[in-house]
Structure formats: structure tokens, C-alpha cells
Tab-separated table of C-alpha atoms and ligand atoms in Angstrom:
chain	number	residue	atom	x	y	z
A	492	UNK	CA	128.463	115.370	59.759
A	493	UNK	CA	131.001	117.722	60.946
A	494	UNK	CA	131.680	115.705	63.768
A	495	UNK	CA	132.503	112.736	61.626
A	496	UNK	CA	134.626	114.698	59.722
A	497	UNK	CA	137.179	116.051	62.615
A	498	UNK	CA	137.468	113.032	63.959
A	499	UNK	CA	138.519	111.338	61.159
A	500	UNK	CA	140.145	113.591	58.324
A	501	UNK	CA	140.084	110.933	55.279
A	502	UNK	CA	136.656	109.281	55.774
A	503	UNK	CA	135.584	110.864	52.661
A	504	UNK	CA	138.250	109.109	50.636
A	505	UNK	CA	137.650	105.949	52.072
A	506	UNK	CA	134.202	105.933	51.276
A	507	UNK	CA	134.909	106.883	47.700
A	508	UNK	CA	137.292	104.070	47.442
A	509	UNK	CA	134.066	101.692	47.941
A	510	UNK	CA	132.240	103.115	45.119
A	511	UNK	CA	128.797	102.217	46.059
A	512	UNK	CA	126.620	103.304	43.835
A	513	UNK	CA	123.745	105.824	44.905
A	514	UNK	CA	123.726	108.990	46.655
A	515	UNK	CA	125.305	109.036	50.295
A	516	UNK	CA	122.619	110.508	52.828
A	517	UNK	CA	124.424	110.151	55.750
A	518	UNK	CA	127.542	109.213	58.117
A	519	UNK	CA	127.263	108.896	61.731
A	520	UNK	CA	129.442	107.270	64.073
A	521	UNK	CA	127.936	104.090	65.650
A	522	UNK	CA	128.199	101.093	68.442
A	523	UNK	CA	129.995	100.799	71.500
A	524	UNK	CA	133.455	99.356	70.713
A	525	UNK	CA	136.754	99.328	72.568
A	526	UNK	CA	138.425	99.043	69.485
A	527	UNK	CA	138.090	100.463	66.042
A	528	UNK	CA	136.367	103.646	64.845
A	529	UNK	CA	132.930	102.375	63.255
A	530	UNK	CA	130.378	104.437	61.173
A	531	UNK	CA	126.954	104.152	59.499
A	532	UNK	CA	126.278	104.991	56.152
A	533	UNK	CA	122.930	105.531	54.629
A	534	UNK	CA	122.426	105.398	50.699
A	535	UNK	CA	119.975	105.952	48.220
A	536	UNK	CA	120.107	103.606	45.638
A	537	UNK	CA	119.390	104.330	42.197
A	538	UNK	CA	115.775	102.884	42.425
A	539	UNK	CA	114.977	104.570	45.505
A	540	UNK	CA	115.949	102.297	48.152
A	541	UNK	CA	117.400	102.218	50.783
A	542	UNK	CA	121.020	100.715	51.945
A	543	UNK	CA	122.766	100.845	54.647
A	544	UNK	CA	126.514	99.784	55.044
A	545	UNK	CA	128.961	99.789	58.331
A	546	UNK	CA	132.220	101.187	57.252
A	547	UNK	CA	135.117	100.881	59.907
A	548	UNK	CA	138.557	102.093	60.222
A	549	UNK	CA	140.703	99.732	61.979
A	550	UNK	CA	142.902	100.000	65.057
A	551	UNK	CA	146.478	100.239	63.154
A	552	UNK	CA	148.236	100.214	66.534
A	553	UNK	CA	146.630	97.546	68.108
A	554	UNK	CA	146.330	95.096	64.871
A	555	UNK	CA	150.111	96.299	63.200
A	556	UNK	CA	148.882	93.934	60.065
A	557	UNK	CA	145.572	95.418	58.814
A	558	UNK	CA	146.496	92.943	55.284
A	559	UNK	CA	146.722	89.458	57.196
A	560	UNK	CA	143.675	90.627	59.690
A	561	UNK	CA	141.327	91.221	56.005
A	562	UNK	CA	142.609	88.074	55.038
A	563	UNK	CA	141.034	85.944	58.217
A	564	UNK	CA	138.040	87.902	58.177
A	565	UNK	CA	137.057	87.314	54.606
A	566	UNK	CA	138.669	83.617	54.500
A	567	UNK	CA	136.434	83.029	57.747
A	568	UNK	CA	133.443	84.719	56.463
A	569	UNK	CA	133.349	83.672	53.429
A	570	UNK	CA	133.705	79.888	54.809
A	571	UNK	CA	130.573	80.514	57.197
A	572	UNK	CA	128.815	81.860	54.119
A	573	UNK	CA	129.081	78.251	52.521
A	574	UNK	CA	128.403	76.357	55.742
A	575	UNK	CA	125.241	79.049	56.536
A	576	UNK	CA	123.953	77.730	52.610
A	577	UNK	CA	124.244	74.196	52.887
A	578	UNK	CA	122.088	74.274	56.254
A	579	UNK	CA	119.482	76.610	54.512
A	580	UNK	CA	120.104	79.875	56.347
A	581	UNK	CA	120.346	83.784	55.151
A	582	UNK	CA	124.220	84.004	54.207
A	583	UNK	CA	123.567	87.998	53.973
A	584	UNK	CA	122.230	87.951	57.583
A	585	UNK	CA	124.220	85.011	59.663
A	586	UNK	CA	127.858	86.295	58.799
A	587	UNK	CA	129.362	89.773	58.468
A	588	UNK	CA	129.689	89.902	54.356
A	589	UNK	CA	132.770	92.153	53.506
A	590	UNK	CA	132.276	94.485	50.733
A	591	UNK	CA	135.268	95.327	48.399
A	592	UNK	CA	137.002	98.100	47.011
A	593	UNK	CA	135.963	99.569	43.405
A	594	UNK	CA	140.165	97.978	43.238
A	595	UNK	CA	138.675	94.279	44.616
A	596	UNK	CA	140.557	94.218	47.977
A	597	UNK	CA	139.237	93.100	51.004
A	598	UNK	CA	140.107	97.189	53.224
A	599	UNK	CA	140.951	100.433	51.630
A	600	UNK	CA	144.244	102.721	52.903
A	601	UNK	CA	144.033	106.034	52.738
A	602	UNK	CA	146.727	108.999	52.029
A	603	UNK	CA	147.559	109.417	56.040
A	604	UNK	CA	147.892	105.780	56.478
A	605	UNK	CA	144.800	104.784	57.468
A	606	UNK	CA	142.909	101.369	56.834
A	607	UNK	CA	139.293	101.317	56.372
A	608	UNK	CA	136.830	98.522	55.577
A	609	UNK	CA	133.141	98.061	54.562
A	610	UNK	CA	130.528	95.223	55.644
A	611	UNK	CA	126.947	94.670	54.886
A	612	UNK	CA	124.836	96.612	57.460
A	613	UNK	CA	122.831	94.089	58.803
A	614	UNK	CA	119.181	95.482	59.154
A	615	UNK	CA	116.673	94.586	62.015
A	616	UNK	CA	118.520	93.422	64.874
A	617	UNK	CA	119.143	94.427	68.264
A	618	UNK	CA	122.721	94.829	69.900
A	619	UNK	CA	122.746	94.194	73.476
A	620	UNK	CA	125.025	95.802	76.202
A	621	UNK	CA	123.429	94.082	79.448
A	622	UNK	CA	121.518	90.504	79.237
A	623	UNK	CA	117.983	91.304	79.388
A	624	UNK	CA	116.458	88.066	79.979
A	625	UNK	CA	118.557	83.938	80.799
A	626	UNK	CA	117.145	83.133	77.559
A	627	UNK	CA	118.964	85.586	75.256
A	628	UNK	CA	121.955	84.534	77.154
A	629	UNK	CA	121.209	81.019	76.749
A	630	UNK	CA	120.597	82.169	73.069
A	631	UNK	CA	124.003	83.516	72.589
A	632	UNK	CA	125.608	80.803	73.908
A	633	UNK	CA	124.224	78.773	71.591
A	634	UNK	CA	125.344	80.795	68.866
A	635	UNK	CA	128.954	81.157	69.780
A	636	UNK	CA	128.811	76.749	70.430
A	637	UNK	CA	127.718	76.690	67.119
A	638	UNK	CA	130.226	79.584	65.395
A	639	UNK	CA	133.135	77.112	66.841
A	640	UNK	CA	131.495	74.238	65.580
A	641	UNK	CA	130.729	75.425	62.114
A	642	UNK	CA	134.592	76.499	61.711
A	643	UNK	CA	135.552	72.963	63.558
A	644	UNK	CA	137.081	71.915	60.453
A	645	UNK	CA	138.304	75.618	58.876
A	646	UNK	CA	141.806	75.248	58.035
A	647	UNK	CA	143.416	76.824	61.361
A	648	UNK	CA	147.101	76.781	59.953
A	649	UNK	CA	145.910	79.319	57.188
A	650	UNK	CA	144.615	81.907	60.036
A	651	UNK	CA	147.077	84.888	61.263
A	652	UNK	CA	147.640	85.366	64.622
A	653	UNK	CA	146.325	89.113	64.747
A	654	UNK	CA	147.173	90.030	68.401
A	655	UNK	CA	149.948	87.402	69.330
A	656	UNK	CA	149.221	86.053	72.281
A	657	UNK	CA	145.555	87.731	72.997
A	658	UNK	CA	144.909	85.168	76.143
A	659	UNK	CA	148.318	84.200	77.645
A	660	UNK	CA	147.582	85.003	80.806
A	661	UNK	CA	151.027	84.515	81.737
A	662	UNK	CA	152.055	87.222	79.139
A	663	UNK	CA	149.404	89.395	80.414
A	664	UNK	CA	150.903	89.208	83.793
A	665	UNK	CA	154.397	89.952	82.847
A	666	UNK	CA	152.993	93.266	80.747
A	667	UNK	CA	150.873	94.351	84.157
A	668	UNK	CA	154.341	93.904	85.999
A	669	UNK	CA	156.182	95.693	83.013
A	670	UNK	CA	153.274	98.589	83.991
A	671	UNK	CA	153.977	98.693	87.483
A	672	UNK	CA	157.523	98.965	87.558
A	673	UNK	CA	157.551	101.689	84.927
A	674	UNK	CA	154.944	103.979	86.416
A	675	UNK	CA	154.668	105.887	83.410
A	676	UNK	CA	151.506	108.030	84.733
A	677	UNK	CA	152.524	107.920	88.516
A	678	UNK	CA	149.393	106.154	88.662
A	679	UNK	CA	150.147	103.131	90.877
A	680	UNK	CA	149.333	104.708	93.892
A	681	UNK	CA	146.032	105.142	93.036
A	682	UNK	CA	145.635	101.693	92.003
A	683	UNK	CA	147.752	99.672	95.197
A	684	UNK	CA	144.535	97.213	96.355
A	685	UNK	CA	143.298	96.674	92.253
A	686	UNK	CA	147.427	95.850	92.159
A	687	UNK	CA	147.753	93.400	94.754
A	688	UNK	CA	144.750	91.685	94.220
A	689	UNK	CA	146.431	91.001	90.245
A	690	UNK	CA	149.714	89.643	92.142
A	691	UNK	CA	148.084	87.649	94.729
A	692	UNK	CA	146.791	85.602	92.026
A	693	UNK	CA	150.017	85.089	89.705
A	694	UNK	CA	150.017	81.564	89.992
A	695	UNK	CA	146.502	80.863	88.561
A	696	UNK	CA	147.790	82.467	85.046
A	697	UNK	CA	149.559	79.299	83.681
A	698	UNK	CA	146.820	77.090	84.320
A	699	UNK	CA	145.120	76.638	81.241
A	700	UNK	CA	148.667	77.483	79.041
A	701	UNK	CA	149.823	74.431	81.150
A	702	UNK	CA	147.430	72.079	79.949
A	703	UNK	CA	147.157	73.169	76.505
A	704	UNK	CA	151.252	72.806	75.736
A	705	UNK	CA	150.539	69.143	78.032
A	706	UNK	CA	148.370	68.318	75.253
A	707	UNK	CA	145.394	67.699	77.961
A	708	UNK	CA	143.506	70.698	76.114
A	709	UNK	CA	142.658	70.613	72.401
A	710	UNK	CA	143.433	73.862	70.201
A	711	UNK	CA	140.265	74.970	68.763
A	712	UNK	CA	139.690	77.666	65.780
A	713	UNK	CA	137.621	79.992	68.419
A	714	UNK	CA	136.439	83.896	67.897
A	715	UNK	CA	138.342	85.096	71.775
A	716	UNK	CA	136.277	88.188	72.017
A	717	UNK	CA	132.683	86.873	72.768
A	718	UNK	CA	131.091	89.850	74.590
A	719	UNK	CA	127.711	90.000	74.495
A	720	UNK	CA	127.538	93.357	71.836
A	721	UNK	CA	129.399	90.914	69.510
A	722	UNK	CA	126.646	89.283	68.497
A	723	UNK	CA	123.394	90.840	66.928
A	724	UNK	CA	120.236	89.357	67.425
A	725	UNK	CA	116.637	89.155	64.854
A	726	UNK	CA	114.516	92.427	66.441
A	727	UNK	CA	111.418	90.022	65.298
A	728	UNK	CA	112.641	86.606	66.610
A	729	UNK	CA	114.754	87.830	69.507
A	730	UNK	CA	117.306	85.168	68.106
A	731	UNK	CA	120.256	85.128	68.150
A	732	UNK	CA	121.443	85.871	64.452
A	733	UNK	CA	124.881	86.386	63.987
A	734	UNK	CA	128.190	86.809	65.561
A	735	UNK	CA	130.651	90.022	64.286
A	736	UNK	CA	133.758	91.446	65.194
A	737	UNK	CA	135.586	88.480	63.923
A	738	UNK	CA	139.542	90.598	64.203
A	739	UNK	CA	140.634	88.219	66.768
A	740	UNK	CA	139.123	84.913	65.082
A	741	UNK	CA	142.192	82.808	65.525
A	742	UNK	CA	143.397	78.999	67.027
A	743	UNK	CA	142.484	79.577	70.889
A	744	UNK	CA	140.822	76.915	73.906
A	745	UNK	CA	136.950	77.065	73.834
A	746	UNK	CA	137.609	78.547	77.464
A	747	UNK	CA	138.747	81.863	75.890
A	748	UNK	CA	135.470	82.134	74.162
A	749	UNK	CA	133.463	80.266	77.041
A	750	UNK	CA	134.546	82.406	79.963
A	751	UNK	CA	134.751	86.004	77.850
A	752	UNK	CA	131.124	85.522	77.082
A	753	UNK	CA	130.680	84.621	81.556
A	754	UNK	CA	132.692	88.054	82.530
A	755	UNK	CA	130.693	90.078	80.562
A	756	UNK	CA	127.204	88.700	80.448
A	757	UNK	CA	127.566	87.050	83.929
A	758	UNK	CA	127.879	89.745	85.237
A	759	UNK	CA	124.513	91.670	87.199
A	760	UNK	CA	126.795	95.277	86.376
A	761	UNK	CA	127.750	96.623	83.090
A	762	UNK	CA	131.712	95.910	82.894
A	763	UNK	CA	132.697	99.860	83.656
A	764	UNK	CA	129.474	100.123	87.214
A	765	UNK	CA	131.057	102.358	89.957
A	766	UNK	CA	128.820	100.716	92.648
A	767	UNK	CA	130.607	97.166	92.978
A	768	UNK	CA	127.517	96.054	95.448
A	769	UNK	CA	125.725	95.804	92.069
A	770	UNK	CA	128.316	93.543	90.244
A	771	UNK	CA	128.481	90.175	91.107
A	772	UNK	CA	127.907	86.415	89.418
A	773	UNK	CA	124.778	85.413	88.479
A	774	UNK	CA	124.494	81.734	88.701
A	775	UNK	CA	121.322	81.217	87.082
A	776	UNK	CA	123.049	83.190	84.024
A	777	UNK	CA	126.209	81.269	84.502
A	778	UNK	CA	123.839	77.945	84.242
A	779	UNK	CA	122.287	79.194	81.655
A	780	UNK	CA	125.308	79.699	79.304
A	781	UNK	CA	126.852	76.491	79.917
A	782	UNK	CA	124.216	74.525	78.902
A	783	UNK	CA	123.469	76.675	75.537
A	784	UNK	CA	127.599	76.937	75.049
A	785	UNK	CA	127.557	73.003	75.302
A	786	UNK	CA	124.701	72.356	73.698
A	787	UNK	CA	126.033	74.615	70.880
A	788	UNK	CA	129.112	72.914	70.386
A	789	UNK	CA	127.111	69.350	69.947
A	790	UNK	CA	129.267	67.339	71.796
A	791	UNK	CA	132.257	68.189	70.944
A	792	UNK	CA	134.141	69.089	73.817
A	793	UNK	CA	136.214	67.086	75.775
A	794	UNK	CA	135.416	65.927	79.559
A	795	UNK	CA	138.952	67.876	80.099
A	796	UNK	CA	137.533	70.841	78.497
A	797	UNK	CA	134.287	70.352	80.499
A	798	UNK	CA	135.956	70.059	84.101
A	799	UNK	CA	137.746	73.687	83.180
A	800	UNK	CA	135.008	75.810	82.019
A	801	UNK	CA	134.653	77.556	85.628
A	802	UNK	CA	138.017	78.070	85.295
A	803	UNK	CA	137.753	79.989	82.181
A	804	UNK	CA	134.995	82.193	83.303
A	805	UNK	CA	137.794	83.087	86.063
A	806	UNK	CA	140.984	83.231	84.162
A	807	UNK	CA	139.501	85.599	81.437
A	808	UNK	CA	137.620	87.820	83.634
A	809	UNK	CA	140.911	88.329	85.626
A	810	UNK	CA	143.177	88.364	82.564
A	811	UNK	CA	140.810	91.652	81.159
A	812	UNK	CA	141.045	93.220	84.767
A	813	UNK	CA	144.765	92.977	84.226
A	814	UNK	CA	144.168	93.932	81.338
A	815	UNK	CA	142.231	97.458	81.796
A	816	UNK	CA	144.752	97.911	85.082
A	817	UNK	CA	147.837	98.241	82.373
A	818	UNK	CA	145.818	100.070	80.431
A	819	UNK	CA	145.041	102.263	83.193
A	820	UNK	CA	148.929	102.469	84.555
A	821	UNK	CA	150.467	102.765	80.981
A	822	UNK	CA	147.672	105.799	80.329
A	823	UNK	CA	144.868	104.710	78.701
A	824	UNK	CA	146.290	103.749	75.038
A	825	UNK	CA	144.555	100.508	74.303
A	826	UNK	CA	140.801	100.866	75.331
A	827	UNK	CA	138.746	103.770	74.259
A	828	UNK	CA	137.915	105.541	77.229
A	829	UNK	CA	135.162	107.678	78.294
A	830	UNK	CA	135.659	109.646	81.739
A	831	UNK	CA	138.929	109.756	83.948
A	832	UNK	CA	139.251	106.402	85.480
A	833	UNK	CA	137.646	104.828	83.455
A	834	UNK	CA	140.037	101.628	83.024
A	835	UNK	CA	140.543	101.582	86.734
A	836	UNK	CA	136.575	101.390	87.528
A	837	UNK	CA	136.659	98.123	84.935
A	838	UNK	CA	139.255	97.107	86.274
A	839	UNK	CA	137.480	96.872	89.667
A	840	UNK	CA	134.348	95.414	87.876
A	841	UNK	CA	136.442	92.331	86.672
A	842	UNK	CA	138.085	91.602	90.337
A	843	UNK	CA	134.991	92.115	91.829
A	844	UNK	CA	133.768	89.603	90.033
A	845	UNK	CA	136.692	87.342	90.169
A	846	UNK	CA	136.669	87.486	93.969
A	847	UNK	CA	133.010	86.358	93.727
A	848	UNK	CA	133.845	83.285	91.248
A	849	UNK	CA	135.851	82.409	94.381
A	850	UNK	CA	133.485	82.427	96.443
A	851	UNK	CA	130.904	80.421	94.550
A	852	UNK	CA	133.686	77.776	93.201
A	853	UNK	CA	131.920	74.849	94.757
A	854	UNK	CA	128.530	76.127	92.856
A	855	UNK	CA	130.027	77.021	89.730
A	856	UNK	CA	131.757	73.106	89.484
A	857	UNK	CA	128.336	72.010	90.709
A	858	UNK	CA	126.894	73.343	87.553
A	859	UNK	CA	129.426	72.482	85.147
A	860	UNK	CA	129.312	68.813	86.153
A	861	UNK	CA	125.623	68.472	85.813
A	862	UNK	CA	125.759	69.870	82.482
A	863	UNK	CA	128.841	67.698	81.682
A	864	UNK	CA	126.799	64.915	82.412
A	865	UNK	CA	123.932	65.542	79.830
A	866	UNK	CA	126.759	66.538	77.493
A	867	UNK	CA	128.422	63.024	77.902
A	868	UNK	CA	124.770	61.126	77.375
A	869	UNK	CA	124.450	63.329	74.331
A	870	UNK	CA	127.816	61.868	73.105
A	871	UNK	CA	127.081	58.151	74.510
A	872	UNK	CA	123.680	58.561	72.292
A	873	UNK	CA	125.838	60.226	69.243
A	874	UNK	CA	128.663	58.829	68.932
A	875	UNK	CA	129.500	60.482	66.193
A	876	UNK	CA	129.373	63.550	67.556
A	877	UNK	CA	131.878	63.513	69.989
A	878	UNK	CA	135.850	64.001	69.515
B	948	LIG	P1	134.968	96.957	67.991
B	948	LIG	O1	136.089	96.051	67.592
B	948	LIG	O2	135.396	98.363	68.166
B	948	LIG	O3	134.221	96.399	69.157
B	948	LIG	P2	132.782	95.978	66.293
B	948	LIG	O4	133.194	95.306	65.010
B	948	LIG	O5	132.347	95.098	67.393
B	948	LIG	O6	133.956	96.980	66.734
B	948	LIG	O7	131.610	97.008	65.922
B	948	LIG	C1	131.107	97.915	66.882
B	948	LIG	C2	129.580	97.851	66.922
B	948	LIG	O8	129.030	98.161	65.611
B	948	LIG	C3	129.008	96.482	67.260
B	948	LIG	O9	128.945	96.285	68.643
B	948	LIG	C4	127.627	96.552	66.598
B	948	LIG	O10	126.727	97.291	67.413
B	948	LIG	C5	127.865	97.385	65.359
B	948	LIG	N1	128.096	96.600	64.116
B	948	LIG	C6	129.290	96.178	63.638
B	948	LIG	N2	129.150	95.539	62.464
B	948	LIG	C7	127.828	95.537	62.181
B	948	LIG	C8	127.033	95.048	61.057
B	948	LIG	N3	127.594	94.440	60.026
B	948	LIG	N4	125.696	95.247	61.094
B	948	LIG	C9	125.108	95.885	62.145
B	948	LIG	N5	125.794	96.385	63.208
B	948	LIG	C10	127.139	96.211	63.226
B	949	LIG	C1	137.644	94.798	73.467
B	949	LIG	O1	136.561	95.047	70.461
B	949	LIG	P1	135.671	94.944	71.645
B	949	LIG	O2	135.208	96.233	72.185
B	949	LIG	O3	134.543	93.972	71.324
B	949	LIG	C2	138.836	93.855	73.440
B	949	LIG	C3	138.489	92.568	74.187
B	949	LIG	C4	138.104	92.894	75.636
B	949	LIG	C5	136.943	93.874	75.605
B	949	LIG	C6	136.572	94.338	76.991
B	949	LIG	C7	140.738	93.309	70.223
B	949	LIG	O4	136.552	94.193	72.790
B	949	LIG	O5	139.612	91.701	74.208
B	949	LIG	O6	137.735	91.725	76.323
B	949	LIG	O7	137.257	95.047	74.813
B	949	LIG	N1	139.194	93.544	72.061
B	949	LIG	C8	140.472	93.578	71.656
B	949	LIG	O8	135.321	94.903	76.956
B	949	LIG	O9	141.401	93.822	72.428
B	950	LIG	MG1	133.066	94.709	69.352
């Protein structure tokens, strides 16, 4: 518990501001997130049981409004909660379920400034950091169609943007240049091939901006952080159960969500392997997303949205390499990092991969088309379905 303790002085207070009742049997510090600081608590309840309970304190410097970022995730998760009723599922199991202060608010600040919140633990499921098997993928896909689809018609004007503009490329690209010229760390020279491979590619980041302000691309209310430990799956079934880390839940394109889920699951390395002969693109997984993704979202895509789904597998794997390259040049202040280099090794992980996208273009459009066509007989076959 000690540990706990020095690493975050006020944890204490937070978890008295909660005031769950039963006896607190222990803390430990849990999951594998870039983010925010996240614990498990273990409680005996009054008549014996059992309870468990994630508590969290949240990234103040990355998301500067901890009070509009509780507001989305309890407006969003308490909206799934309905939608999860009505089609018969477990509402304490399919959505993260916020628990409130003993003071009824949605996160907790403590006396050094801190903000803390508390969700239902959700019991028996497995968090994956590497696709074991096409199916799970398949799986998850599925689920993250079907998130997007079930908030289809959540009001999207009531939503905060929490990181303002999380997947503008283009923005991306200026803050990478921003990086570079500073220098902060004296790190570029360490980093001159990762570097020109980002620069070499500058005119690929408008692409999907482009179309969206074009109106060719509809704006969608999509989660734009679809990793593959984002979503926890039944340890019985092996289902996929339900999708968390909902901070960056906000209006996006379904290829933010689409081709975030492709970088990381896609991939036959884990995001941060030094040996870049084991990372490349797995097609069968790529295939196998797609069609789950598509199927998920019932027919609700657009054959514009269809035709650019290999290019958001591409675009958001390269936006996160430029991503963990800034991070890496401006000295590792976004992304929790574990050994020296660490950015710059996931940064390589996420061109590597890019470079092989490039290769197998023609194959990746190959398989996006033949699932577009079963997608466009689904719609033919429900036409109400379809947008
Ligand atoms: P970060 O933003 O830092 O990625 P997450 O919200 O994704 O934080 O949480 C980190 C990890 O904690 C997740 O990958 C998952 O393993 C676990 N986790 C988070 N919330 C829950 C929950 N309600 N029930 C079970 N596990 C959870
Ligand atoms: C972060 O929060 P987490 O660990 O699920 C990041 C994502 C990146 C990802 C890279 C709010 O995700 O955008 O794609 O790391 N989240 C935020 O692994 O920046
Ligand atoms: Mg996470």
C-alpha cells in the first residue's frame, strides 16, 4: 500500500469522498494506460461480500476540464445504460457505471488539486493487450460498430470537445514541426530517419479533414481511442462485453475509431516491440475487423465512408507515430513511459507499420470493397437501415 501512497499523496481523501460503505481491504494500482493514474479497490461490505470498484485520478494536464469531461462520460453512459435496457442486456456490465460522491457529483477534487473518479469494477472479464485469436478481433469490432450505432442518435451538440482537435492530422503535423524546430531535449538527432519519414508524408494529413469540411464525410458521435485494452471482454463467453475509457467520446469520422482499432490490433507486434521484423499488417486481422466494424454499424455507413477505411487504418497509425515522435522530442510529457526511448521505439512501431499499409494498398482496398459490397446488399435488403 505504501507504494500507492507515494505516488499519489491524497488517494486517501479521495476515496473517503466516495463514502462506500464497508471496510476498504485494499488499493493497488492497475491496467496498462497511457493516460490517467487507475487503482483497484477491494471492499468488504457490511454482509460480507465482496466489491470491487476502479477509482481513477484523471490526467489534469492533458484533459484541462476534468468538469465538462464527467459531464460526457456520465451523459454518454448513462444514455447507453437506457439503450443496453431496452435491448435486454446487463446495464451494470455493458457500460462503465460512474459512482458519485457522498456530495452527488460525477469526480471528486482533492486539497492539491487533484480530480479523482469512481466506476463500477466490472468483475469477470479479460483485458487484452495483443489479439489472441481473428475472432476476438472480429468480436471487438463488432462491439465498437455497435457503441457508434447505439449513440447514432445521442445528442452530439451537448458533448465537450475534451482534447480539441484529438485527430487533425494536420494539427498533429504542425505540433511534430513545432517539436523539431524547438529541440527542447536535443533529441532530433537521434530521431533524423523516424523524422523524415513523418515529413515525407505531410501531404496525406488533410485527407480525411478535406472531405469531412467538403461535406463528402458524415460527422459521427465516435469513442477516437479504440485500442484493443479499451474494451473488456466476458472471461466465460470470450465476448466482447463492453467498451471503457470513454474521455475522448466526442463528434469524430468512424475512420478515427475504425483505423485506431487497425494500428493497434493489426498489428503482429505490441505497439512499443524493438524488433520491427516482428511488426507488420496482418491482413487476415485487417479482414477480419472490417467486416465485424461494418457489420457492427448495421449499415450505416456511407459508400464514401466505405472507400476510406484503408485510409484510416493509415492516417491514424501515422498520426500516433507523430504523435509518440513529439512526445519523444518535447521529453516524454504526454505518454506514460516505461524505459528510455520508449516513445521513439513506438514511434518506429507505427511507421513500420505505415510503410507496410503502403505496401499492401492494393490488398487492403481489395478487402474493403468486398466487404463494401455485402454491406451495400445488407442496405439494398434493409432499407431502413442505411443513411
Ligand atoms: P487510460 O486512459 O489511462 O488508458 P483506462 O480508463 O483505459 O485508462 O483504464 C486503464 C485500464 O483499467 C483498462 O485498460 C482496464 O484494464 C482497466 N479498467 C478501467 N475501467 C475498468 C472497469 N470499470 N472495470 C474493469 N477494468 C477496468
Ligand atoms: C492513449 O488512454 P489510452 O492509453 O487508452 C491515447 C490514445 C493513443 C494511445 C496509444 C487520451 O490511449 O490517443 O492512441 O494512448 N489517449 C489519449 O497507445 O491521448
Ligand atoms: Mg485506456
Amino acid at each position: 500500500m505504501s507504494t500507492v501512497n507515494e505516488k499519489c499523496g491524497k488517494i486517501d481523501e479521495a476515496i473517503e469522498a466516495f463514502g462506500i460503505k464497508g471496510r476498504l481491504l485494499t488499493k493497488q494500482p492497475y491496467g496498462n494506460g497511457y493516460i490517467n493514474d487507475t487503482f483497484l479497490l477491494t471492499y468488504q461490505l457490511p454482509n460480507g461480500e465482496r466489491k470491487r470498484y476502479i477509482l481513477q485520478r484523471m490526467n489534469h494536464s492533458i484533459f484541462k476540464k476534468p468538469e465538462e469531461l464527467m459531464e460526457n462520460v456520465a451523459g454518454v453512459t448513462e444514455y447507453l445504460r437506457q439503450v443496453i435496457v431496452k435491448q435486454g442486456g446487463n446495464p451494470d456490465r455493458e457500460t462503465l457505471n460512474v459512482i458519485k460522491t457522498r456530495n452527488g457529483k460525477n469526480y471528486y477534487t482533492d486539497s492539491m488539486g487533484n480530480f479523482w473518479r469512481m466506476f463500477l469494477f466490472i468483475e469477470q472479464t479479460i483485458c487484452l493487450e495483443q489479439v489472441k485469436s481473428p475472432e476476438d478481433f472480429y468480436d471487438s469490432a463488432v462491439a465498437f460498430g455497435n457503441f457508434q450505432r447505439m449513440l447514432a442518435e445521442y445528442p452530439a451538440q451537448t458533448l465537450h470537445e475534451t482534447i480539441p482537435d484529438f485527430h487533425n492530422t494536420v494539427v498533429r503535423f504542425q505540433n511534430l514541426k513545432k517539436a523539431i524546430k524547438e529541440d527542447r531535449m536535443g533529441r532530433v538527432d537521434l530521431a533524423q530517419k523516424e523524422i523524415a519519414f513523418a515529413l515525407e508524408r505531410e501531404k496525406d494529413t488533410s485527407v480525411l479533414t478535406d472531405l469531412l469540411r467538403e461535406g463528402k464525410l458524415p460527422l459521427r458521435v465516435t469513442h477516437n481511442d479504440t485500442k484493443l485494452n479499451n474494451i473488456l471482454f466476458d472471461a466465460e463467453t470470450k465476448k466482447a462485453l463492453c467498451i471503457i475509457d470513454l474521455d475522448t467520446v466526442m463528434p469524430g469520422l468512424s475512420h478515427y475509431d475504425f483505423g485506431d482499432s487497425i494500428r493497434f490490433g493489426a498489428s503482429t507486434g505490441a505497439e512499443d516491440e524493438r524488433d520491427l521484423d516482428k511488426v507488420e499488417l496482418d491482413l487476415s486481422l485487417f479482414e477480419a475487423f472490417a467486416k465485424g466494424y461494418l457489420e457492427g454499424c448495421s449499415g450505416s455507413l456511407t459508400d464514401k465512408e466505405i472507400e476510406m477505411l484503408p485510409m484510416g487504418a493509415k492516417l491514424m497509425t501515422y498520426e500516433c507515430g507523430i504523435r509518440f515522435l513529439t512526445d519523444y522530442l518535447e521529453g516524454d510529457v504526454y505518454f506514460k513511459v516505461h524505459r528510455e526511448g520508449h516513445n521513439l521505439d513506438r514511434t518506429r512501431t507505427q511507421f513500420k507499420l505505415v510503410a507496410d499499409m503502403e505496401k499492401k494498398w492494393v490488398k487492403m482496398s481489395a478487402i474493403i470493397n468486398a466487404c463494401g459490397s455485402r454491406d451495400a446488399d445488407f442496405r439494398l435488403a434493409n432499407p431502413s437501415k442505411g443513411l
